Short mmCIF file of C-alpha atoms in Angstrom, two decimals:
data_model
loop_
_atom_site.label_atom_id
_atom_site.label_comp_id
_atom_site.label_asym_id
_atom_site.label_seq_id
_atom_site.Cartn_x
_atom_site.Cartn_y
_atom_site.Cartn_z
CA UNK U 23 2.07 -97.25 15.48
CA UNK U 24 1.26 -100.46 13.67
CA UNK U 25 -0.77 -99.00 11.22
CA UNK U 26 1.87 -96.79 9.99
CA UNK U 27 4.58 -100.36 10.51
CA UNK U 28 2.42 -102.00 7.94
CA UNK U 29 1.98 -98.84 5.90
CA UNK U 30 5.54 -98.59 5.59
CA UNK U 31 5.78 -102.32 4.80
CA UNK U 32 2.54 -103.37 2.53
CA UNK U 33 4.62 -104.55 -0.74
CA UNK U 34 6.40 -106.73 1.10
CA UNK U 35 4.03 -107.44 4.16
CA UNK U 36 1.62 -108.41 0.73
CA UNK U 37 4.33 -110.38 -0.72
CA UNK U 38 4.57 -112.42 2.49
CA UNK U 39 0.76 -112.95 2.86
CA UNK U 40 0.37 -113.71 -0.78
CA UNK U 41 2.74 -116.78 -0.72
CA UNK U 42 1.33 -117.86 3.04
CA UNK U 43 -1.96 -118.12 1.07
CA UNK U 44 -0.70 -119.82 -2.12
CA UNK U 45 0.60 -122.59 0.77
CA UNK U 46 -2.36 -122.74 3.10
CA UNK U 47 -4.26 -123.31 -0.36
CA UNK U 48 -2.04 -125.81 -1.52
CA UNK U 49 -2.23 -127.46 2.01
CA UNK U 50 -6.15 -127.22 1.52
CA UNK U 51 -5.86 -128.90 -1.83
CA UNK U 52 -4.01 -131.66 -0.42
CA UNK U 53 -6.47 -132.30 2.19
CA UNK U 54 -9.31 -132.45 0.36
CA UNK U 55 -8.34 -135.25 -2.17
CA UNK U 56 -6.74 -137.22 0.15
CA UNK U 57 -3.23 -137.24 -1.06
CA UNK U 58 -1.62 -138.72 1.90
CA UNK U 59 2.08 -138.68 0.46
CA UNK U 60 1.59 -134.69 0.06
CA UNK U 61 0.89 -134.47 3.17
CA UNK U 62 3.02 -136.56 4.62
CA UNK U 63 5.77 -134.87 2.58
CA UNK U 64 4.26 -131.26 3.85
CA UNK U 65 4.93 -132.30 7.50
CA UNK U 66 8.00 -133.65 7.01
CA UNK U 67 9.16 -130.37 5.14
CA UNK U 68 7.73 -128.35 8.18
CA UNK U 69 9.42 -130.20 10.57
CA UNK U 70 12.59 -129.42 8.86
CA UNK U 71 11.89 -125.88 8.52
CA UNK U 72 11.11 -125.44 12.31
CA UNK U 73 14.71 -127.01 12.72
CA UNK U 74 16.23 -124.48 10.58
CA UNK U 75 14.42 -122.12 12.39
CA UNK U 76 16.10 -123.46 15.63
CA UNK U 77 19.17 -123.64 14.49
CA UNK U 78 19.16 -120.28 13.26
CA UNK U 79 18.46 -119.02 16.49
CA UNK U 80 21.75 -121.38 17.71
CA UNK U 81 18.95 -123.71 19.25
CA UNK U 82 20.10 -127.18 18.39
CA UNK U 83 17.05 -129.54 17.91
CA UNK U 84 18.76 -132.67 18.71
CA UNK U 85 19.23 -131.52 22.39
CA UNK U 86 15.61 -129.75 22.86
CA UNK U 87 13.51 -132.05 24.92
CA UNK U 88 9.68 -130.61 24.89
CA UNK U 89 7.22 -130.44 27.81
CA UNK U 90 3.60 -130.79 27.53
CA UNK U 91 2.28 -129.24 30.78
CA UNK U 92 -1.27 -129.54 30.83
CA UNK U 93 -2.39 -126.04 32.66
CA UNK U 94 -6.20 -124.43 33.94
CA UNK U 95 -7.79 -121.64 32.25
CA UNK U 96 -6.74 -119.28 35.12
CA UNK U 97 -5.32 -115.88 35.55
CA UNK U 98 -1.68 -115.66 36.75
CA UNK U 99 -0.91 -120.08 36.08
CA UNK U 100 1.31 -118.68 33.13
CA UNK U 101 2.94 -116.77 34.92
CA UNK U 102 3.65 -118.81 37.90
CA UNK U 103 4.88 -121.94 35.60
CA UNK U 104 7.45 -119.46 33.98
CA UNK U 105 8.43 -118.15 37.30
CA UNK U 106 8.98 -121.22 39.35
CA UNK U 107 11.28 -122.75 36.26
CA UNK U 108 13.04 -118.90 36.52
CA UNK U 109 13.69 -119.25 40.07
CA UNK U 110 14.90 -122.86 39.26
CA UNK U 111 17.59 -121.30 36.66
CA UNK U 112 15.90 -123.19 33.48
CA UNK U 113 15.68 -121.62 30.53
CA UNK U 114 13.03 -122.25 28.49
CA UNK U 115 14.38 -122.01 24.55
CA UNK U 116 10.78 -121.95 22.53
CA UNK U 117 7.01 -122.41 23.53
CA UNK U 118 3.60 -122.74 22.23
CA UNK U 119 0.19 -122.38 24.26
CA UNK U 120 -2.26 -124.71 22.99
CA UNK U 121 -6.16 -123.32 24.27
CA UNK U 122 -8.29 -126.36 24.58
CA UNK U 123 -11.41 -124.53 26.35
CA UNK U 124 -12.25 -122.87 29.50
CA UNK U 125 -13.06 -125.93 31.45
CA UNK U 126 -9.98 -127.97 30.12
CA UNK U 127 -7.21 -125.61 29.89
CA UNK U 128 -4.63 -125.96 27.47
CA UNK U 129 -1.60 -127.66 27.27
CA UNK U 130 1.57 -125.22 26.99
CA UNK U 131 4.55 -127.26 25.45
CA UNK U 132 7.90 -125.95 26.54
CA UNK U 133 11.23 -127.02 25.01
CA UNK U 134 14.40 -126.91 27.30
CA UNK U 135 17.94 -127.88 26.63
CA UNK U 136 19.17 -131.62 27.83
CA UNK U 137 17.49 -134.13 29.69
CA UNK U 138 18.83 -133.67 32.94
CA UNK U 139 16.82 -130.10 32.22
CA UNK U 140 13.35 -131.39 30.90
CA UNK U 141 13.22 -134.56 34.01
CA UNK U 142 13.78 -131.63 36.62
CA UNK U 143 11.16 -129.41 34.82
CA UNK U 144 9.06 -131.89 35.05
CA UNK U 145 9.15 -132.88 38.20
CA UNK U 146 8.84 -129.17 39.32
CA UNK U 147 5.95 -128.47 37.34
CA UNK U 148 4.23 -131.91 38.33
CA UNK U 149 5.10 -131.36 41.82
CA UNK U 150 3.28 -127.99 41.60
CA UNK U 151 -0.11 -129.92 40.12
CA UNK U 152 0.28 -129.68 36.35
CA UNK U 153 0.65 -133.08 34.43
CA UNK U 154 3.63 -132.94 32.39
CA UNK U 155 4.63 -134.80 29.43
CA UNK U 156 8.30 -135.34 28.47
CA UNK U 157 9.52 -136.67 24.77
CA UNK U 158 12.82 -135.87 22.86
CA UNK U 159 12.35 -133.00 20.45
CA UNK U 160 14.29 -135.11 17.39
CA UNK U 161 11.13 -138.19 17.97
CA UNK U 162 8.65 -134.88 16.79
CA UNK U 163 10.79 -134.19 13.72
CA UNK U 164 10.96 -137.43 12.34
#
């Protein structure tokens, strides 16, 4: 099925991947001189892209507050994080899984609406043996 989805797609699947590259290049290019106000200006730029993104999706950034929940490499730990904050009623509006290693873990970051939302999460998810981070989404965009 996918083969045929990009099939169907490759001008502008190619179009896609060609500018990706041309960034990720430029990105490269930055990095390896140096150029600290490129960079700087790059991150800044993707910041306020991922807003966009957010608010796009009718996700506003200046009420996310994001979790870093430090989980094991185990089967099923996914899956009970997302279900106890389900049976809790707390939506979870984005979320990234970041793999460390085997022996570490990973830290999944979870953004939830509100405060009152993220210090209950938190609690919950620390009370169940995962240390859990909580900052204001609008501190990682600035």
């Amino acid at each position: 099925m996918w083969r045929d989805i990009f099939l169907e797609n490759r001008e502008a699947l190619a179009d896609s991947l060609a500018s990706v590259t041309a960034e990720l290049d430029a990105f490269r290019r930055m990095l390896e001189t140096g150029d600290e106000a490129e960079i700087e200006a790059a991150i800044h730029s993707a910041a306020g892209f991922r807003e966009e993104l957010l608010e796009y999706e009718d996700i506003v950034p200046r009420t996310l507050y994001k979790l870093t929940v430090r989980i094991p490499d185990q089967p099923g730990v996914l899956s009970k994080v997302m279900n106890a904050l389900g049976e809790q009623e707390i939506n979870v509006e984005d979320l990234t899984l970041h793999h460390v290693s085997r022996s570490v873990g990973g830290d999944l970051v979870l953004y939830v609406t509100g405060q009152g939302t993220a210090e209950t999460a938190s609690a919950l998810l620390s009370g169940l043996g995962y240390p859990t981070a909580v900052s204001f989404m609008r501190e990682d965009l600035e």
